[in-house]
Tab-separated table of C-alpha atoms and ligand atoms in Angstrom:
chain	number	residue	atom	x	y	z
A	1	MET	CA	-33.244	13.568	-28.002
A	2	SER	CA	-31.844	11.692	-31.026
A	3	ARG	CA	-30.549	13.747	-33.966
A	4	THR	CA	-29.990	12.635	-37.564
A	5	LEU	CA	-28.466	14.705	-40.346
A	6	ILE	CA	-29.386	13.772	-43.910
A	7	LYS	CA	-26.890	15.555	-46.127
A	8	ASN	CA	-26.175	15.956	-49.834
A	9	ALA	CA	-29.735	15.072	-50.927
A	10	GLN	CA	-31.843	17.043	-53.378
A	11	VAL	CA	-34.741	17.928	-51.078
A	12	VAL	CA	-38.256	18.188	-52.514
A	13	THR	CA	-39.992	21.035	-50.655
A	14	PRO	CA	-43.294	22.795	-51.461
A	15	ASN	CA	-41.194	25.659	-52.839
A	16	GLY	CA	-39.073	23.586	-55.164
A	17	ILE	CA	-36.179	21.156	-55.116
A	18	ILE	CA	-33.208	22.443	-53.145
A	19	ALA	CA	-29.737	21.138	-52.343
A	20	SER	CA	-29.852	21.174	-48.562
A	21	ALA	CA	-29.060	19.184	-45.457
A	22	VAL	CA	-32.049	18.157	-43.312
A	23	LEU	CA	-31.719	17.929	-39.536
A	24	VAL	CA	-34.138	15.586	-37.795
A	25	GLU	CA	-34.499	16.000	-34.055
A	26	GLY	CA	-36.875	14.018	-31.851
A	27	GLY	CA	-38.812	12.748	-34.850
A	28	ILE	CA	-39.433	16.240	-36.260
A	29	ILE	CA	-37.829	18.164	-39.135
A	30	ALA	CA	-35.786	20.661	-37.105
A	31	SER	CA	-33.855	22.520	-39.808
A	32	LEU	CA	-33.359	22.706	-43.556
A	33	ASP	CA	-30.193	24.729	-43.130
A	34	PRO	CA	-28.373	23.351	-40.081
A	35	PRO	CA	-24.995	24.807	-39.031
A	36	GLN	CA	-21.938	22.958	-40.408
A	37	ASN	CA	-20.769	21.964	-36.928
A	38	VAL	CA	-24.090	20.607	-35.613
A	39	VAL	CA	-23.587	17.609	-33.303
A	40	VAL	CA	-25.683	14.591	-34.329
A	41	ASP	CA	-26.055	10.892	-33.530
A	42	GLN	CA	-26.167	9.787	-37.157
A	43	VAL	CA	-25.152	11.229	-40.525
A	44	VAL	CA	-26.762	9.902	-43.709
A	45	ASP	CA	-24.901	10.725	-46.897
A	46	ALA	CA	-27.622	10.933	-49.552
A	47	ALA	CA	-25.470	12.040	-52.487
A	48	GLY	CA	-27.208	11.315	-55.789
A	49	LEU	CA	-30.615	10.781	-54.114
A	50	HIS	CA	-33.761	12.872	-53.663
A	51	LEU	CA	-35.465	13.292	-50.286
A	52	ILE	CA	-39.269	13.446	-50.372
A	53	PRO	CA	-41.980	13.454	-47.697
A	54	GLY	CA	-43.423	9.992	-47.023
A	55	VAL	CA	-46.381	9.004	-49.178
A	56	VAL	CA	-49.836	9.299	-47.585
A	57	ASP	CA	-52.100	6.600	-49.047
A	58	ASP	CA	-55.668	7.565	-48.225
A	59	GLN	CA	-57.323	4.385	-49.458
A	60	VAL	CA	-56.138	0.918	-48.454
A	61	HIS	CA	-57.749	-2.352	-47.329
A	62	PHE	CA	-55.440	-4.127	-44.865
A	63	ARG	CA	-57.939	-6.899	-43.914
A	64	GLU	CA	-57.299	-6.987	-40.168
A	65	PRO	CA	-59.308	-8.005	-38.218
A	66	GLY	CA	-61.045	-10.966	-39.763
A	67	LEU	CA	-59.566	-11.482	-43.209
A	68	THR	CA	-55.934	-12.009	-42.277
A	69	HIS	CA	-55.465	-14.915	-44.676
A	70	LYS	CA	-55.415	-12.168	-47.379
A	71	GLU	CA	-53.368	-9.477	-45.601
A	72	ASP	CA	-52.547	-8.183	-42.135
A	73	LEU	CA	-51.225	-4.962	-40.660
A	74	ALA	CA	-47.685	-6.288	-40.137
A	75	HIS	CA	-47.225	-7.479	-43.743
A	76	ALA	CA	-49.070	-4.529	-45.261
A	77	THR	CA	-47.030	-1.957	-43.372
A	78	ARG	CA	-43.726	-3.610	-44.316
A	79	ALA	CA	-44.960	-3.307	-47.898
A	80	CYS	CA	-45.748	0.365	-47.173
A	81	ALA	CA	-42.274	1.051	-45.761
A	82	LYS	CA	-40.675	-0.591	-48.804
A	83	GLY	CA	-42.914	1.399	-51.125
A	84	GLY	CA	-42.237	4.757	-49.425
A	85	VAL	CA	-45.708	4.958	-47.834
A	86	THR	CA	-45.353	6.337	-44.294
A	87	SER	CA	-49.036	6.956	-43.472
A	88	PHE	CA	-52.187	5.099	-44.488
A	89	LEU	CA	-55.906	5.558	-44.025
A	90	GLU	CA	-57.690	2.213	-44.007
A	91	MET	CA	-61.193	1.238	-45.052
A	92	PRO	CA	-63.887	-0.221	-42.795
A	93	ASN	CA	-64.793	-3.414	-44.729
A	94	THR	CA	-62.904	-5.704	-42.383
A	95	GLN	CA	-64.622	-8.427	-40.327
A	96	PRO	CA	-66.169	-7.162	-38.168
A	97	THR	CA	-66.742	-3.934	-40.059
A	98	THR	CA	-65.470	-0.687	-38.494
A	99	THR	CA	-68.918	0.770	-37.995
A	100	THR	CA	-68.924	1.627	-34.277
A	101	VAL	CA	-66.644	3.792	-32.148
A	102	GLU	CA	-65.763	0.741	-30.069
A	103	ARG	CA	-64.564	-1.220	-33.113
A	104	LEU	CA	-62.671	1.817	-34.378
A	105	HIS	CA	-60.813	2.050	-31.068
A	106	GLU	CA	-60.134	-1.703	-31.125
A	107	LYS	CA	-58.576	-1.349	-34.591
A	108	LEU	CA	-56.438	1.574	-33.403
A	109	ALA	CA	-55.210	-0.485	-30.447
A	110	LEU	CA	-54.391	-3.411	-32.750
A	111	ALA	CA	-52.516	-1.099	-35.119
A	112	SER	CA	-50.404	0.453	-32.359
A	113	ARG	CA	-49.038	-3.042	-31.665
A	114	SER	CA	-48.272	-4.041	-35.247
A	115	CYS	CA	-47.776	-1.164	-37.723
A	116	LEU	CA	-44.393	-0.160	-39.093
A	117	VAL	CA	-45.908	3.086	-40.472
A	118	ASN	CA	-48.483	5.628	-39.266
A	119	PHE	CA	-52.139	4.664	-39.297
A	120	GLY	CA	-55.681	5.996	-39.430
A	121	PHE	CA	-59.006	4.199	-39.916
A	122	TYR	CA	-62.247	5.385	-41.466
A	123	ILE	CA	-65.559	4.667	-39.785
A	124	GLY	CA	-68.007	2.981	-42.160
A	125	ALA	CA	-71.577	4.156	-42.671
A	126	THR	CA	-74.538	1.777	-42.433
A	127	PRO	CA	-78.217	2.669	-42.883
A	128	GLY	CA	-78.548	2.734	-39.081
A	129	ASN	CA	-75.351	3.931	-37.368
A	130	LEU	CA	-75.752	7.723	-37.477
A	131	GLN	CA	-75.070	8.092	-33.746
A	132	GLU	CA	-71.739	6.246	-34.115
A	133	LEU	CA	-70.747	8.435	-37.071
A	134	LYS	CA	-71.517	11.508	-34.977
A	135	ALA	CA	-69.582	10.263	-31.951
A	136	ALA	CA	-66.367	9.209	-33.732
A	137	THR	CA	-63.377	11.562	-33.466
A	138	ARG	CA	-60.210	9.433	-33.825
A	139	THR	CA	-60.821	8.910	-37.554
A	140	PRO	CA	-60.088	10.788	-40.800
A	141	GLY	CA	-63.743	10.548	-41.744
A	142	ILE	CA	-66.737	8.547	-42.839
A	143	LYS	CA	-66.646	5.995	-45.662
A	144	ILE	CA	-69.858	5.290	-47.540
A	145	PHE	CA	-70.222	2.440	-50.003
A	146	ILE	CA	-72.909	4.079	-52.180
A	147	GLY	CA	-72.454	0.975	-54.334
A	148	SER	CA	-71.469	-2.337	-52.808
A	149	SER	CA	-68.040	-3.891	-53.301
A	150	THR	CA	-66.095	-6.450	-51.209
A	151	GLY	CA	-68.097	-7.082	-48.011
A	152	ASP	CA	-71.660	-6.095	-47.178
A	153	LEU	CA	-71.373	-2.369	-46.443
A	154	LEU	CA	-73.913	-0.432	-48.501
A	155	VAL	CA	-75.931	2.749	-48.033
A	156	ASP	CA	-78.016	3.203	-51.140
A	157	ASP	CA	-81.214	4.592	-49.638
A	158	GLN	CA	-81.647	8.326	-50.372
A	159	ALA	CA	-83.126	9.216	-46.966
A	160	ALA	CA	-80.248	7.491	-45.158
A	161	LEU	CA	-77.692	9.288	-47.347
A	162	GLU	CA	-79.391	12.663	-46.778
A	163	ALA	CA	-79.257	12.090	-43.017
A	164	ILE	CA	-75.537	11.236	-43.063
A	165	PHE	CA	-74.652	14.333	-45.091
A	166	ALA	CA	-76.970	16.552	-43.042
A	167	GLU	CA	-76.220	15.418	-39.517
A	168	THR	CA	-72.547	14.454	-39.402
A	169	THR	CA	-69.570	16.808	-39.451
A	170	LEU	CA	-66.541	14.636	-40.305
A	171	PRO	CA	-65.339	14.633	-43.915
A	172	ILE	CA	-67.024	11.936	-46.022
A	173	CYS	CA	-65.651	9.780	-48.824
A	174	ALA	CA	-67.516	7.307	-50.990
A	175	HIS	CA	-67.223	4.370	-53.315
A	176	CYS	CA	-69.315	5.659	-56.207
A	177	GLU	CA	-70.865	2.960	-58.399
A	178	ASP	CA	-74.639	2.931	-58.766
A	179	GLU	CA	-76.055	-0.220	-57.195
A	180	ALA	CA	-79.214	-0.377	-59.349
A	181	THR	CA	-77.221	-0.020	-62.582
A	182	VAL	CA	-74.721	-2.685	-61.522
A	183	ARG	CA	-77.485	-5.124	-60.529
A	184	ALA	CA	-79.359	-4.624	-63.813
A	185	ASN	CA	-76.119	-5.230	-65.739
A	186	GLN	CA	-75.433	-8.361	-63.684
A	187	VAL	CA	-78.766	-9.768	-64.851
A	188	LYS	CA	-78.059	-8.730	-68.443
A	189	TYR	CA	-74.639	-10.451	-68.495
A	190	ALA	CA	-75.494	-13.333	-66.163
A	191	ASP	CA	-74.312	-15.995	-68.620
A	192	SER	CA	-70.845	-14.569	-69.171
A	193	THR	CA	-67.737	-16.223	-67.751
A	194	ASP	CA	-65.360	-13.750	-69.434
A	195	VAL	CA	-63.734	-11.454	-66.859
A	196	ALA	CA	-63.821	-8.545	-69.344
A	197	THR	CA	-67.601	-8.532	-68.701
A	198	HIS	CA	-66.775	-6.943	-65.346
A	199	SER	CA	-66.216	-3.628	-67.132
A	200	LEU	CA	-69.645	-3.921	-68.797
A	201	VAL	CA	-71.351	-4.726	-65.479
A	202	ARG	CA	-69.590	-1.953	-63.584
A	203	ASP	CA	-69.789	0.386	-66.537
A	204	HIS	CA	-69.256	4.100	-67.163
A	205	LEU	CA	-72.868	4.890	-66.380
A	206	ALA	CA	-72.732	3.170	-62.974
A	207	ALA	CA	-69.737	5.301	-61.986
A	208	THR	CA	-71.138	8.538	-63.370
A	209	ILE	CA	-74.615	8.196	-61.826
A	210	ALA	CA	-73.205	7.536	-58.363
A	211	THR	CA	-70.544	10.256	-58.520
A	212	ARG	CA	-73.175	12.796	-59.659
A	213	ARG	CA	-75.495	11.707	-56.846
A	214	ALA	CA	-72.775	11.968	-54.203
A	215	ILE	CA	-71.548	15.387	-55.373
A	216	ASP	CA	-75.154	16.597	-55.349
A	217	LEU	CA	-75.529	15.473	-51.720
A	218	ALA	CA	-72.248	17.105	-50.704
A	219	THR	CA	-73.100	20.364	-52.465
A	220	ARG	CA	-76.629	20.703	-51.062
A	221	HIS	CA	-75.407	19.945	-47.533
A	222	ARG	CA	-72.131	21.911	-47.941
A	223	HIS	CA	-70.250	18.905	-46.618
A	224	GLN	CA	-66.582	18.123	-47.278
A	225	PHE	CA	-66.546	15.151	-49.639
A	226	HIS	CA	-63.924	13.044	-51.415
A	227	VAL	CA	-64.683	10.871	-54.473
A	228	LEU	CA	-62.645	7.684	-54.141
A	229	HIS	CA	-60.979	5.969	-57.129
A	230	VAL	CA	-62.377	7.933	-60.089
A	231	SER	CA	-62.293	5.580	-63.085
A	232	THR	CA	-63.923	7.318	-66.061
A	233	ALA	CA	-63.450	10.335	-68.312
A	234	ASP	CA	-67.195	10.930	-67.869
A	235	GLU	CA	-66.844	11.854	-64.191
A	236	ILE	CA	-64.265	14.568	-64.882
A	237	PRO	CA	-66.723	17.331	-65.899
A	238	LEU	CA	-68.648	16.640	-62.657
A	239	LEU	CA	-65.444	17.116	-60.659
A	240	LYS	CA	-64.586	20.309	-62.539
A	241	GLU	CA	-67.990	21.832	-61.718
A	242	ALA	CA	-68.025	20.750	-58.059
A	243	PRO	CA	-67.357	23.191	-55.200
A	244	ASP	CA	-63.819	23.282	-53.799
A	245	TYR	CA	-64.734	21.199	-50.740
A	246	VAL	CA	-65.289	18.267	-53.133
A	247	THR	CA	-62.013	16.488	-53.907
A	248	SER	CA	-61.127	13.260	-55.670
A	249	GLU	CA	-58.447	10.718	-56.327
A	250	VAL	CA	-57.276	8.282	-58.973
A	251	CYS	CA	-55.509	4.936	-58.500
A	252	PRO	CA	-52.504	3.540	-60.401
A	253	HIS	CA	-54.566	0.654	-61.834
A	254	HIS	CA	-57.023	3.091	-63.421
A	255	LEU	CA	-54.128	5.115	-64.844
A	256	PHE	CA	-52.020	2.239	-66.129
A	257	PHE	CA	-54.394	-0.640	-66.983
A	258	SER	CA	-57.213	-0.666	-69.517
A	259	VAL	CA	-59.717	-3.244	-70.800
A	260	ASP	CA	-57.059	-4.154	-73.377
A	261	ASP	CA	-55.100	-5.767	-70.518
A	262	TYR	CA	-57.777	-8.356	-69.631
A	263	PRO	CA	-56.427	-10.962	-72.128
A	264	ARG	CA	-52.977	-10.720	-70.473
A	265	LEU	CA	-53.905	-10.253	-66.799
A	266	GLY	CA	-57.444	-11.625	-66.506
A	267	SER	CA	-58.972	-11.516	-63.038
A	268	LEU	CA	-55.789	-10.032	-61.508
A	269	ILE	CA	-57.110	-6.649	-62.675
A	270	LYS	CA	-60.737	-7.299	-61.686
A	271	MET	CA	-61.404	-4.217	-59.557
A	272	ASN	CA	-64.315	-2.142	-58.326
A	273	PRO	CA	-64.724	0.353	-59.937
A	274	SER	CA	-63.729	-1.676	-62.967
A	275	ILE	CA	-60.788	-0.976	-65.253
A	276	LYS	CA	-62.001	1.172	-68.178
A	277	THR	CA	-60.670	2.092	-71.645
A	278	GLY	CA	-57.405	3.602	-72.835
A	279	HIS	CA	-59.321	6.820	-73.448
A	280	ASP	CA	-60.301	6.896	-69.755
A	281	CYS	CA	-56.690	6.267	-68.644
A	282	HIS	CA	-55.535	9.178	-70.777
A	283	ALA	CA	-58.269	11.528	-69.514
A	284	LEU	CA	-57.540	10.616	-65.874
A	285	TRP	CA	-53.849	11.362	-66.381
A	286	GLU	CA	-54.718	14.728	-67.946
A	287	SER	CA	-56.929	15.492	-64.928
A	288	LEU	CA	-54.005	14.941	-62.598
A	289	LEU	CA	-51.832	17.230	-64.690
A	290	ASP	CA	-54.435	20.012	-64.846
A	291	GLY	CA	-55.271	19.744	-61.127
A	292	THR	CA	-58.866	18.521	-61.446
A	293	ILE	CA	-57.959	15.327	-59.557
A	294	PRO	CA	-55.562	16.274	-56.748
A	295	VAL	CA	-54.764	12.904	-55.122
A	296	ILE	CA	-53.304	9.518	-56.030
A	297	ALA	CA	-54.178	6.599	-53.723
A	298	THR	CA	-53.871	2.864	-54.287
A	299	ASP	CA	-57.058	1.146	-53.051
A	300	HIS	CA	-54.592	-1.653	-52.061
A	301	ALA	CA	-57.046	-4.560	-51.804
A	302	PRO	CA	-55.301	-7.924	-51.691
A	303	HIS	CA	-56.923	-11.315	-52.151
A	304	THR	CA	-54.956	-14.556	-52.224
A	305	TRP	CA	-53.567	-15.824	-55.519
A	306	GLU	CA	-55.889	-18.850	-55.231
A	307	GLU	CA	-58.950	-16.620	-54.724
A	308	LYS	CA	-57.985	-14.565	-57.774
A	309	GLN	CA	-57.750	-17.758	-59.886
A	310	LEU	CA	-61.462	-18.533	-59.347
A	311	PRO	CA	-63.509	-18.264	-62.549
A	312	TYR	CA	-65.455	-15.075	-63.336
A	313	PRO	CA	-67.658	-13.886	-61.708
A	314	GLN	CA	-66.642	-15.662	-58.459
A	315	CYS	CA	-63.072	-14.270	-58.425
A	316	PRO	CA	-62.967	-11.349	-55.959
A	317	SER	CA	-62.231	-7.740	-56.941
A	318	GLY	CA	-59.067	-6.079	-55.719
A	319	LEU	CA	-55.308	-5.958	-56.161
A	320	PRO	CA	-52.309	-5.069	-53.968
A	321	ALA	CA	-50.368	-1.864	-54.748
A	322	VAL	CA	-48.797	0.000	-51.772
A	323	GLU	CA	-45.433	-1.607	-52.424
A	324	ASN	CA	-45.100	-0.310	-55.973
A	325	SER	CA	-47.296	2.797	-56.258
A	326	LEU	CA	-44.548	5.375	-55.695
A	327	ALA	CA	-42.187	3.547	-58.075
A	328	LEU	CA	-44.948	3.423	-60.717
A	329	LEU	CA	-45.182	7.205	-60.507
A	330	LEU	CA	-41.397	7.771	-60.325
A	331	ASN	CA	-41.233	5.750	-63.530
A	332	GLN	CA	-43.549	8.328	-65.101
A	333	VAL	CA	-41.022	10.986	-64.057
A	334	ALA	CA	-38.311	8.960	-65.826
A	335	LEU	CA	-40.544	8.824	-68.916
A	336	GLY	CA	-40.918	12.606	-68.829
A	337	ARG	CA	-44.709	12.526	-68.311
A	338	CYS	CA	-44.608	14.516	-65.041
A	339	SER	CA	-42.166	16.019	-62.558
A	340	LEU	CA	-41.019	14.686	-59.188
A	341	SER	CA	-42.621	17.722	-57.528
A	342	GLN	CA	-45.982	16.794	-59.091
A	343	VAL	CA	-45.701	13.231	-57.780
A	344	VAL	CA	-45.007	14.598	-54.290
A	345	LYS	CA	-48.015	16.891	-54.561
A	346	TRP	CA	-50.367	14.072	-55.649
A	347	MET	CA	-49.124	11.376	-53.270
A	348	CYS	CA	-47.954	13.292	-50.175
A	349	GLN	CA	-49.044	16.900	-49.904
A	350	ALA	CA	-52.586	16.742	-51.328
A	351	PRO	CA	-53.870	13.691	-49.383
A	352	ALA	CA	-52.431	15.132	-46.144
A	353	LYS	CA	-54.301	18.376	-46.864
A	354	VAL	CA	-57.594	16.771	-47.905
A	355	TRP	CA	-57.721	14.676	-44.705
A	356	HIS	CA	-56.326	17.440	-42.423
A	357	LEU	CA	-53.421	15.284	-41.222
A	358	LYS	CA	-51.277	17.032	-38.616
A	359	GLY	CA	-47.583	17.304	-39.495
A	360	LYS	CA	-47.716	15.182	-42.654
A	361	GLY	CA	-47.116	15.551	-46.377
A	362	LYS	CA	-44.361	18.181	-46.557
A	363	ILE	CA	-40.684	18.662	-45.874
A	364	GLU	CA	-40.940	21.785	-43.775
A	365	ILE	CA	-39.615	22.775	-40.363
A	366	GLY	CA	-41.895	21.439	-37.622
A	367	TYR	CA	-43.354	18.666	-39.785
A	368	ASP	CA	-42.965	15.006	-38.806
A	369	ALA	CA	-39.795	13.361	-40.095
A	370	ASP	CA	-41.670	10.862	-42.268
A	371	LEU	CA	-39.116	10.845	-45.049
A	372	VAL	CA	-38.154	8.792	-48.078
A	373	LEU	CA	-34.926	8.781	-50.063
A	374	VAL	CA	-35.558	7.900	-53.688
A	375	ASP	CA	-33.082	6.930	-56.369
A	376	LEU	CA	-34.500	8.265	-59.627
A	377	ASN	CA	-32.083	6.162	-61.683
A	378	LEU	CA	-32.472	2.800	-59.966
A	379	GLN	CA	-34.067	0.178	-62.241
A	380	LEU	CA	-35.780	-2.793	-60.621
A	381	THR	CA	-38.154	-5.438	-61.903
A	382	ILE	CA	-41.217	-6.201	-59.798
A	383	ARG	CA	-41.266	-9.891	-58.814
A	384	ASN	CA	-44.150	-11.699	-57.134
A	385	GLU	CA	-41.773	-13.663	-54.921
A	386	GLU	CA	-40.193	-10.448	-53.580
A	387	GLN	CA	-43.473	-8.832	-52.507
A	388	GLU	CA	-43.890	-8.117	-48.777
A	389	THR	CA	-47.674	-7.943	-49.004
A	390	LYS	CA	-49.084	-11.175	-47.576
A	391	SER	CA	-50.709	-12.300	-50.828
A	392	ARG	CA	-47.267	-12.121	-52.539
A	393	TRP	CA	-48.385	-11.191	-56.008
A	394	SER	CA	-48.587	-8.014	-58.035
A	395	PRO	CA	-50.390	-7.276	-61.285
A	396	TRP	CA	-47.120	-5.550	-62.269
A	397	ASP	CA	-45.043	-8.752	-61.879
A	398	GLY	CA	-42.251	-8.704	-64.497
A	399	VAL	CA	-42.488	-4.943	-65.089
A	400	THR	CA	-39.236	-2.970	-64.855
A	401	LEU	CA	-39.513	0.529	-63.401
A	402	THR	CA	-36.971	3.342	-63.169
A	403	GLY	CA	-37.041	5.228	-59.839
A	404	TRP	CA	-37.418	3.504	-56.446
A	405	PRO	CA	-37.506	4.344	-52.745
A	406	VAL	CA	-34.281	3.159	-51.095
A	407	ARG	CA	-34.641	4.371	-47.495
A	408	THR	CA	-37.698	5.249	-45.379
A	409	TRP	CA	-38.079	6.949	-41.984
A	410	VAL	CA	-41.225	7.162	-39.864
A	411	GLY	CA	-41.143	9.837	-37.160
A	412	GLY	CA	-37.343	10.004	-37.533
A	413	ASN	CA	-36.922	6.221	-37.089
A	414	GLU	CA	-35.514	4.289	-40.008
A	415	VAL	CA	-37.968	1.544	-41.020
A	416	PHE	CA	-36.680	0.402	-44.421
A	417	ARG	CA	-33.407	0.312	-46.311
A	418	ARG	CA	-32.534	-1.197	-49.681
A	419	GLU	CA	-29.053	-2.275	-50.694
A	420	GLY	CA	-29.212	-3.789	-54.164
A	421	ARG	CA	-31.898	-6.470	-54.022
A	422	GLU	CA	-31.389	-6.875	-50.252
A	423	VAL	CA	-33.971	-5.155	-48.054
A	424	TRP	CA	-33.907	-4.422	-44.322
A	425	PHE	CA	-36.887	-3.551	-42.100
A	426	ALA	CA	-37.026	-2.196	-38.554
A	427	PRO	CA	-37.894	-5.102	-36.253
A	428	GLU	CA	-40.304	-3.093	-34.058
A	429	PRO	CA	-43.614	-1.389	-34.948
A	430	MET	CA	-42.803	2.320	-35.429
A	431	GLY	CA	-46.179	3.632	-36.617
A	432	LYS	CA	-48.217	6.124	-34.618
A	433	GLU	CA	-51.882	7.041	-34.674
A	434	ILE	CA	-52.354	9.945	-37.079
A	435	GLU	CA	-53.759	13.150	-35.594
A	436	PHE	CA	-56.100	15.538	-37.366
A	437	ALA	CA	-56.226	19.339	-37.400
A	438	LYS	CA	-58.636	20.811	-34.871
A	439	ASP	CA	-60.370	23.033	-37.434
A	440	ARG	CA	-61.050	20.233	-39.923
A	441	GLU	CA	-64.812	20.656	-39.782
A	442	ARG	CA	-64.608	24.167	-41.187
A	443	PHE	CA	-66.026	23.156	-44.577
A	444	VAL	CA	-69.293	22.063	-43.065
A	445	ARG	CA	-72.252	24.428	-43.203
A	446	PRO	CA	-70.185	27.600	-42.561
B	1	DOR	O1	-62.003	-3.861	-56.049
B	1	DOR	C1	-62.185	-3.483	-54.894
B	1	DOR	N1	-61.870	-4.252	-53.845
B	1	DOR	N2	-62.734	-2.278	-54.682
B	1	DOR	C2	-63.117	-1.874	-53.461
B	1	DOR	O2	-63.593	-0.780	-53.326
B	1	DOR	C3	-63.012	-2.795	-52.313
B	1	DOR	C4	-61.895	-3.711	-52.519
B	1	DOR	C5	-61.811	-4.822	-51.496
B	1	DOR	O3	-61.945	-4.531	-50.298
B	1	DOR	O4	-61.552	-5.959	-51.888
């Protein structure tokens, strides 16, 4: 069994940051206090660096199968490894959609042949696939598009939604933008070719109506529920009042971009839910700090540069982010807006807990050795041409951030290393199918 000793790092544990060596044995964290004379295969001297658990990104769109001109699992998971993301949960709006158990298993088989990091796939709800949703087990949960976005998945009908919340037991998450409100706004602004109109079409009301509706369903059916990509200050009171089996997340683009950025970035920041105001960004940040929103995820949703150059409204919604999300948050640590331990809670520990991931999200004995060394002082500028994501662009192109991942392990295997601007990746897929805790359905109708 291979053994690696990572020594001299500042180790970010749930109980604080400690100066400690970490012994990895057979892909598992074996000790946080190994004996001086322990015999190992490899020693990593991490002086000056911090060791954190790998990031768990619970909302990504990796486009395979069917849309691989935009992204694929091999490119996306190299981007993950570089960005310090060691586990991802992927959305069902691929082609074909992941809406049957058979397609879910096909995606898992595909991933086991091509992913550098650990993988899980949601099963998507349709108005007519209740039996599939009930039969699926190898999935973190059910994704509902209560409002439509990229692709044609949509469950807007109240009776269909009631049935999903009443009859299934897996955790549910949803894209919450009210379809009727969005469609009415589309008619109202039909003549506009200004991309800023996107935030008037997918407005505050659309987000708030759908989030209220979804939380109401979850509460009445006592069903574990996660609000994806919260984008407005208006949703925060709803989240504060919700029962504790309702959780939520915010994405970097909703924290760091506002409508004021449309003149500079145009359709590159066209997203669903839309980018909102500076006031919303501020309120979302405060909700992370006060614990109302526990999770940060990216909604990594690449489209090609050419597709994004199409005029509004034809240009598609979505932007890539897994490669830079951790650095964006480490930069906030450098700015003094939050602590490293908070970043680890939001990006590693909380998503692993919400989705009941086995062995993920913490540096603790017995947990998987999905580990990332970060250099809190390293300054790098994001460059489109250096992106590993297949679309090779970032809305943060030209932005300099302080704090970057420099080395990543998945299950004890090194998958990424940075030396200056040079980067190295493991040549073989190292990712494994994520497993879920056996008691994960405990929230449901106790
Ligand atoms: O802007 C978005 N794009 N939001 C989503 O929820 C879906 C995503 C995509 O798949 O392109």
